[in-house]
Short mmCIF file of C-alpha atoms in Angstrom, two decimals:
data_model
loop_
_atom_site.label_atom_id
_atom_site.label_comp_id
_atom_site.label_asym_id
_atom_site.label_seq_id
_atom_site.Cartn_x
_atom_site.Cartn_y
_atom_site.Cartn_z
CA UNK G 1396 -150.28 100.66 -28.71
CA UNK G 1397 -148.54 103.66 -30.26
CA UNK G 1398 -148.08 106.67 -28.01
CA UNK G 1399 -150.13 108.95 -30.24
CA UNK G 1400 -153.10 106.71 -29.97
CA UNK G 1401 -152.76 106.56 -26.21
CA UNK G 1402 -152.56 110.34 -25.98
CA UNK G 1403 -155.67 110.74 -28.22
CA UNK G 1404 -157.67 108.43 -26.00
CA UNK G 1405 -156.86 110.72 -23.04
CA UNK G 1406 -158.71 113.58 -24.59
CA UNK G 1407 -162.02 111.59 -24.60
CA UNK G 1408 -162.32 111.57 -20.91
CA UNK G 1409 -164.92 114.02 -19.40
CA UNK G 1410 -163.56 117.38 -18.34
CA UNK G 1411 -165.02 117.16 -14.76
CA UNK G 1412 -164.81 113.46 -14.01
CA UNK G 1413 -164.19 114.14 -10.27
CA UNK G 1414 -166.26 117.34 -9.98
CA UNK G 1415 -169.33 115.54 -8.41
CA UNK G 1416 -167.32 114.11 -5.60
CA UNK G 1417 -165.35 117.24 -4.77
CA UNK G 1418 -168.10 118.71 -2.71
CA UNK G 1419 -167.78 115.98 -0.16
CA UNK G 1420 -163.97 115.51 -0.50
CA UNK G 1421 -161.74 114.96 2.50
CA UNK G 1422 -159.48 117.49 4.13
CA UNK G 1423 -160.03 120.99 5.61
CA UNK G 1424 -159.26 124.50 4.37
CA UNK G 1425 -158.41 127.45 6.59
CA UNK G 1426 -157.68 131.15 5.99
CA UNK G 1427 -154.28 132.68 6.95
CA UNK G 1428 -152.81 136.23 6.82
CA UNK G 1429 -153.04 137.56 3.18
CA UNK G 1430 -149.92 138.51 1.22
CA UNK G 1431 -148.72 142.15 1.27
CA UNK G 1432 -149.45 142.58 -2.50
CA UNK G 1433 -151.95 141.12 -4.96
CA UNK G 1434 -150.45 138.96 -7.73
CA UNK G 1435 -150.90 136.08 -10.06
CA UNK G 1436 -148.53 133.82 -11.97
CA UNK G 1437 -146.06 133.85 -9.12
CA UNK G 1438 -143.22 131.51 -8.28
CA UNK G 1439 -143.17 130.04 -4.74
CA UNK G 1440 -141.28 127.52 -2.59
CA UNK G 1441 -140.57 126.86 1.05
CA UNK G 1442 -137.30 126.80 3.06
CA UNK G 1443 -137.86 125.35 6.52
CA UNK G 1444 -140.94 127.19 8.02
CA UNK G 1445 -140.65 130.11 5.56
CA UNK G 1446 -142.40 130.45 2.24
CA UNK G 1447 -141.06 132.73 -0.46
CA UNK G 1448 -143.19 134.20 -3.25
CA UNK G 1449 -141.25 135.87 -6.05
CA UNK G 1450 -142.28 137.85 -9.09
CA UNK G 1451 -145.57 137.51 -10.91
CA UNK G 1452 -148.09 139.89 -12.39
CA UNK G 1453 -149.89 142.55 -10.42
CA UNK G 1454 -152.11 145.45 -11.22
CA UNK G 1455 -149.09 147.29 -12.43
CA UNK G 1456 -147.71 144.49 -14.54
CA UNK G 1457 -144.74 142.30 -14.06
CA UNK G 1458 -142.98 142.70 -10.66
CA UNK G 1459 -139.73 141.93 -8.99
CA UNK G 1460 -141.25 141.87 -5.52
CA UNK G 1461 -140.35 139.08 -3.12
CA UNK G 1462 -142.34 138.36 0.03
CA UNK G 1463 -141.51 136.02 2.90
CA UNK G 1464 -144.18 134.24 4.90
CA UNK G 1465 -143.46 132.96 8.43
CA UNK G 1466 -145.78 129.98 8.75
CA UNK G 1467 -145.42 129.82 12.57
CA UNK G 1468 -146.11 133.45 13.19
CA UNK G 1469 -148.56 133.94 10.34
CA UNK G 1470 -146.80 137.08 9.21
CA UNK G 1471 -145.35 138.50 6.01
CA UNK G 1472 -142.33 140.70 5.28
CA UNK G 1473 -140.63 142.11 2.20
CA UNK G 1474 -137.29 140.78 1.10
CA UNK G 1475 -134.71 141.79 -1.47
CA UNK G 1476 -136.37 142.04 -4.93
CA UNK G 1477 -135.45 139.77 -7.79
CA UNK G 1478 -132.73 141.12 -10.11
CA UNK G 1479 -135.40 141.46 -12.76
CA UNK G 1480 -139.16 141.73 -13.14
CA UNK G 1481 -140.43 138.24 -14.03
CA UNK G 1482 -143.68 136.40 -14.27
CA UNK G 1483 -144.64 132.71 -15.00
CA UNK G 1484 -141.30 131.53 -13.54
CA UNK G 1485 -140.67 128.40 -11.44
CA UNK G 1486 -139.26 128.36 -7.88
CA UNK G 1487 -137.56 125.51 -6.00
CA UNK G 1488 -135.32 125.06 -2.97
CA UNK G 1489 -131.96 123.09 -2.87
CA UNK G 1490 -130.25 122.98 0.40
CA UNK G 1491 -130.35 126.42 1.96
CA UNK G 1492 -130.97 128.34 -1.28
CA UNK G 1493 -134.07 129.37 -3.23
CA UNK G 1494 -133.90 129.19 -7.10
CA UNK G 1495 -136.12 131.07 -9.44
CA UNK G 1496 -135.94 129.53 -12.94
CA UNK G 1497 -137.09 130.96 -16.29
CA UNK G 1498 -140.31 132.90 -16.83
CA UNK G 1499 -141.33 135.89 -19.00
CA UNK G 1500 -140.00 139.43 -18.92
CA UNK G 1501 -142.45 142.37 -18.77
CA UNK G 1502 -142.84 142.16 -22.64
CA UNK G 1503 -143.81 138.46 -22.38
CA UNK G 1504 -140.64 137.23 -23.87
CA UNK G 1505 -139.30 133.89 -22.52
CA UNK G 1506 -136.05 134.30 -20.53
CA UNK G 1507 -133.14 132.04 -19.67
CA UNK G 1508 -132.46 133.56 -16.34
CA UNK G 1509 -131.65 131.52 -13.16
CA UNK G 1510 -131.46 133.44 -9.91
CA UNK G 1511 -130.34 132.05 -6.58
CA UNK G 1512 -131.34 133.52 -3.26
CA UNK G 1513 -129.54 133.33 0.07
CA UNK G 1514 -132.14 134.08 2.74
CA UNK G 1515 -129.52 134.53 5.47
CA UNK G 1516 -127.84 137.29 3.46
CA UNK G 1517 -131.04 138.50 1.78
CA UNK G 1518 -129.10 138.53 -1.48
CA UNK G 1519 -129.69 137.35 -5.08
CA UNK G 1520 -127.06 136.28 -7.65
CA UNK G 1521 -127.24 135.02 -11.23
CA UNK G 1522 -126.31 131.47 -12.09
CA UNK G 1523 -125.92 129.52 -15.31
CA UNK G 1524 -128.84 130.28 -17.71
CA UNK G 1525 -131.36 127.83 -18.96
CA UNK G 1526 -130.29 126.21 -22.23
CA UNK G 1527 -133.89 126.79 -23.45
CA UNK G 1528 -135.62 130.16 -22.77
CA UNK G 1529 -139.05 129.48 -21.57
CA UNK G 1530 -141.90 130.74 -19.34
CA UNK G 1531 -144.91 128.96 -17.85
CA UNK G 1532 -142.68 126.03 -17.17
CA UNK G 1533 -142.46 123.62 -14.21
CA UNK G 1534 -139.68 122.57 -11.88
CA UNK G 1535 -138.94 120.17 -9.08
CA UNK G 1536 -135.95 118.80 -7.23
CA UNK G 1537 -134.58 115.26 -7.09
CA UNK G 1538 -131.46 114.46 -5.07
CA UNK G 1539 -130.19 118.06 -5.13
CA UNK G 1540 -130.80 118.54 -8.83
CA UNK G 1541 -133.31 120.87 -10.36
CA UNK G 1542 -135.44 119.31 -13.17
CA UNK G 1543 -137.11 121.88 -15.38
CA UNK G 1544 -139.82 120.75 -17.82
CA UNK G 1545 -142.10 122.20 -20.55
CA UNK G 1546 -143.17 125.81 -21.02
CA UNK G 1547 -143.34 128.31 -23.79
CA UNK G 1548 -140.20 129.02 -25.75
CA UNK G 1549 -139.59 131.58 -28.53
CA UNK G 1550 -141.17 129.26 -31.13
CA UNK G 1551 -144.08 127.97 -29.01
CA UNK G 1552 -144.64 125.18 -26.54
CA UNK G 1553 -141.79 122.90 -25.75
CA UNK G 1554 -141.53 119.37 -24.23
CA UNK G 1555 -137.93 120.03 -23.10
CA UNK G 1556 -136.45 118.44 -19.96
CA UNK G 1557 -133.36 120.07 -18.59
CA UNK G 1558 -131.48 119.25 -15.36
CA UNK G 1559 -129.44 121.82 -13.36
CA UNK G 1560 -126.67 120.84 -10.90
CA UNK G 1561 -126.27 123.75 -8.39
CA UNK G 1562 -122.94 122.46 -7.14
CA UNK G 1563 -121.41 122.58 -10.71
CA UNK G 1564 -123.59 125.45 -11.96
CA UNK G 1565 -124.23 123.44 -15.02
CA UNK G 1566 -127.30 122.42 -17.19
CA UNK G 1567 -127.84 119.23 -19.09
CA UNK G 1568 -130.48 118.22 -21.53
CA UNK G 1569 -132.48 115.05 -21.00
CA UNK G 1570 -135.31 113.08 -22.68
CA UNK G 1571 -138.30 115.31 -23.36
CA UNK G 1572 -141.84 114.75 -22.17
CA UNK G 1573 -144.39 112.86 -24.29
CA UNK G 1574 -146.02 116.14 -25.38
CA UNK G 1575 -145.13 119.80 -25.40
CA UNK G 1576 -147.21 122.11 -23.15
CA UNK G 1577 -147.19 125.11 -20.87
CA UNK G 1578 -148.83 126.20 -17.54
CA UNK G 1579 -148.18 122.72 -16.18
CA UNK G 1580 -147.10 121.70 -12.67
CA UNK G 1581 -144.54 119.26 -11.21
CA UNK G 1582 -143.86 117.61 -7.90
CA UNK G 1583 -141.13 115.41 -6.51
CA UNK G 1584 -141.89 112.18 -4.76
CA UNK G 1585 -139.67 109.09 -4.04
CA UNK G 1586 -136.90 110.27 -6.47
CA UNK G 1587 -139.30 110.79 -9.41
CA UNK G 1588 -140.90 113.91 -10.99
CA UNK G 1589 -144.67 113.74 -11.41
CA UNK G 1590 -146.10 116.15 -14.06
CA UNK G 1591 -149.80 116.82 -14.73
CA UNK G 1592 -151.99 118.64 -17.19
CA UNK G 1593 -151.05 121.98 -18.79
CA UNK G 1594 -152.18 123.28 -22.07
CA UNK G 1595 -151.25 123.70 -25.71
CA UNK G 1596 -152.85 125.82 -28.45
CA UNK G 1597 -155.48 127.09 -25.95
CA UNK G 1598 -156.61 123.67 -24.88
CA UNK G 1599 -156.11 122.03 -21.56
CA UNK G 1600 -154.62 118.55 -21.56
CA UNK G 1601 -155.30 115.54 -19.20
CA UNK G 1602 -151.89 114.09 -19.67
CA UNK G 1603 -150.05 112.81 -16.56
CA UNK G 1604 -146.58 111.29 -16.64
CA UNK G 1605 -143.68 110.53 -14.37
CA UNK G 1606 -139.99 111.07 -15.05
CA UNK G 1607 -137.21 108.90 -13.47
CA UNK G 1608 -133.83 110.77 -13.55
CA UNK G 1609 -131.95 107.60 -12.84
CA UNK G 1610 -133.05 106.04 -16.11
CA UNK G 1611 -133.89 109.29 -18.00
CA UNK G 1612 -137.27 107.83 -18.95
CA UNK G 1613 -140.84 109.13 -18.94
CA UNK G 1614 -143.87 106.99 -18.38
CA UNK G 1615 -147.52 107.83 -18.76
CA UNK G 1616 -149.86 107.74 -15.77
CA UNK G 1617 -153.75 107.75 -15.32
CA UNK G 1618 -154.82 111.06 -16.81
CA UNK G 1619 -155.77 114.12 -14.71
CA UNK G 1620 -159.52 113.81 -14.00
CA UNK G 1621 -160.12 117.51 -14.48
CA UNK G 1622 -157.87 118.77 -17.36
CA UNK G 1623 -156.63 122.27 -16.53
CA UNK G 1624 -153.73 124.64 -16.57
CA UNK G 1625 -152.20 127.35 -14.51
CA UNK G 1626 -152.99 125.38 -11.27
CA UNK G 1627 -150.97 124.76 -8.12
CA UNK G 1628 -149.36 121.44 -7.36
CA UNK G 1629 -147.75 120.15 -4.10
CA UNK G 1630 -146.83 116.85 -2.53
CA UNK G 1631 -147.57 115.65 1.03
CA UNK G 1632 -145.61 112.32 1.52
CA UNK G 1633 -146.51 109.95 -1.35
CA UNK G 1634 -149.62 112.01 -2.37
CA UNK G 1635 -149.62 114.86 -4.97
CA UNK G 1636 -152.42 117.44 -4.95
CA UNK G 1637 -153.47 119.39 -8.07
CA UNK G 1638 -155.58 122.55 -7.10
CA UNK G 1639 -157.11 125.44 -8.96
CA UNK G 1640 -156.36 126.37 -12.57
CA UNK G 1641 -158.16 127.97 -15.56
CA UNK G 1642 -159.04 127.58 -19.22
CA UNK G 1643 -162.14 125.75 -20.54
CA UNK G 1644 -164.63 127.17 -18.02
CA UNK G 1645 -165.98 130.73 -17.64
CA UNK G 1646 -164.61 130.70 -14.05
CA UNK G 1647 -161.44 129.47 -12.42
CA UNK G 1648 -161.34 125.89 -11.06
CA UNK G 1649 -162.05 125.11 -7.36
CA UNK G 1650 -161.13 121.46 -7.95
CA UNK G 1651 -158.56 119.81 -5.69
CA UNK G 1652 -157.58 116.35 -6.84
CA UNK G 1653 -155.14 113.92 -5.16
CA UNK G 1654 -152.85 111.52 -6.96
CA UNK G 1655 -151.53 108.59 -4.88
CA UNK G 1656 -148.16 107.66 -6.27
CA UNK G 1657 -148.33 104.21 -4.59
CA UNK G 1658 -151.62 103.01 -6.05
CA UNK G 1659 -151.62 105.45 -9.05
CA UNK G 1660 -155.16 106.44 -8.41
CA UNK G 1661 -156.95 109.84 -8.33
CA UNK G 1662 -159.40 111.02 -5.64
CA UNK G 1663 -161.30 114.28 -5.52
CA UNK G 1664 -160.66 116.16 -2.26
CA UNK G 1665 -162.19 119.29 -0.49
CA UNK G 1666 -162.32 122.18 -3.17
CA UNK G 1667 -160.56 125.43 -2.84
CA UNK G 1668 -162.61 128.08 -0.92
CA UNK G 1669 -161.14 130.70 -3.39
CA UNK G 1670 -160.75 129.24 -6.85
CA UNK G 1671 -157.64 130.71 -8.48
CA UNK G 1672 -155.15 130.28 -11.29
CA UNK G 1673 -151.45 131.26 -11.36
CA UNK G 1674 -151.21 130.47 -7.68
CA UNK G 1675 -148.25 128.99 -5.79
CA UNK G 1676 -148.97 125.72 -3.79
CA UNK G 1677 -146.26 125.05 -1.15
CA UNK G 1678 -146.10 122.35 1.42
CA UNK G 1679 -144.95 123.05 5.03
CA UNK G 1680 -145.41 120.71 7.84
CA UNK G 1681 -147.69 118.39 6.06
CA UNK G 1682 -150.09 121.20 5.01
CA UNK G 1683 -150.35 122.94 1.61
CA UNK G 1684 -150.42 126.77 1.48
CA UNK G 1685 -152.23 128.13 -1.64
CA UNK G 1686 -151.00 131.67 -2.24
CA UNK G 1687 -151.93 134.50 -4.58
CA UNK G 1688 -153.35 133.79 -8.04
CA UNK G 1689 -156.19 135.20 -10.09
CA UNK G 1690 -159.82 134.61 -8.93
CA UNK G 1691 -161.03 135.05 -12.52
CA UNK G 1692 -159.53 133.69 -15.82
CA UNK G 1693 -156.95 136.00 -17.31
CA UNK G 1694 -155.67 139.18 -15.76
CA UNK G 1695 -156.89 139.10 -12.22
CA UNK G 1696 -155.03 139.19 -8.97
CA UNK G 1697 -155.28 138.37 -5.25
CA UNK G 1698 -153.30 138.21 -2.06
CA UNK G 1699 -155.22 135.18 -0.76
CA UNK G 1700 -153.41 132.74 1.58
CA UNK G 1701 -155.40 129.58 2.29
CA UNK G 1702 -154.06 126.40 3.81
CA UNK G 1703 -155.23 122.90 3.07
CA UNK G 1704 -154.85 120.09 5.71
CA UNK G 1705 -155.26 116.65 4.18
CA UNK G 1706 -156.51 113.76 6.19
#
């Protein structure tokens, strides 16, 4: 079957295939100390038991603010700001360093910037730029390499896959995804990158696919039951959780759906207490922290910090 036919079939699935089951979904949500500032479209990642939230959009527009959350103490503090005001960027951790990749500048222009943060020194530095400027992209790490996919470039949505080697400070282009899209999410499990949903042309996509860097190949997966974009995504062991999002409904999505990479099946889980889009979902100690994000579609902001404990 041709790929175009397979993708077309995905769009025939109901938008809320798992919604009915979500009310009785497994797992538990709890509230934690809110962030110091309200934001959406943030970049977030964890280093040990610290979570870093960088950039985003707040009531005053694009920000360079960086906040550090101590999971054990349930406290926040301000850290050195980003070298530039950014939103819709991606954040990952390699070794003892945090990387913030791509995004939009205050004028909503896609950027090529890559910033590396040293928490011990509380200092940022610039690294080799993205080959393709883009915002609303996704990134994940496999074997010490950063894989950046999709997003919005100067000419529109892209399907680009680019890999960064921090040791060599060098980017390389690889096989693109099956379809261009933005506001997507990615998670790393078992040496592969899992990518779900996103949107193009104002329409959410149900596409799910997996990338194997060792073979430089993409493969389609069972589609996301609830197509959405601007959601949070995080892995706990072999399971990937997609939570929140926007577009296609008059409200933000509370849906929390689990993809088991072993069985390649989807299961609805306990919905988010505070539905949001543009949030960061970060795993620490087997639990997922859902941070910031807009409670309403479009320009809205929050400082919400809720933690999800799977079964």
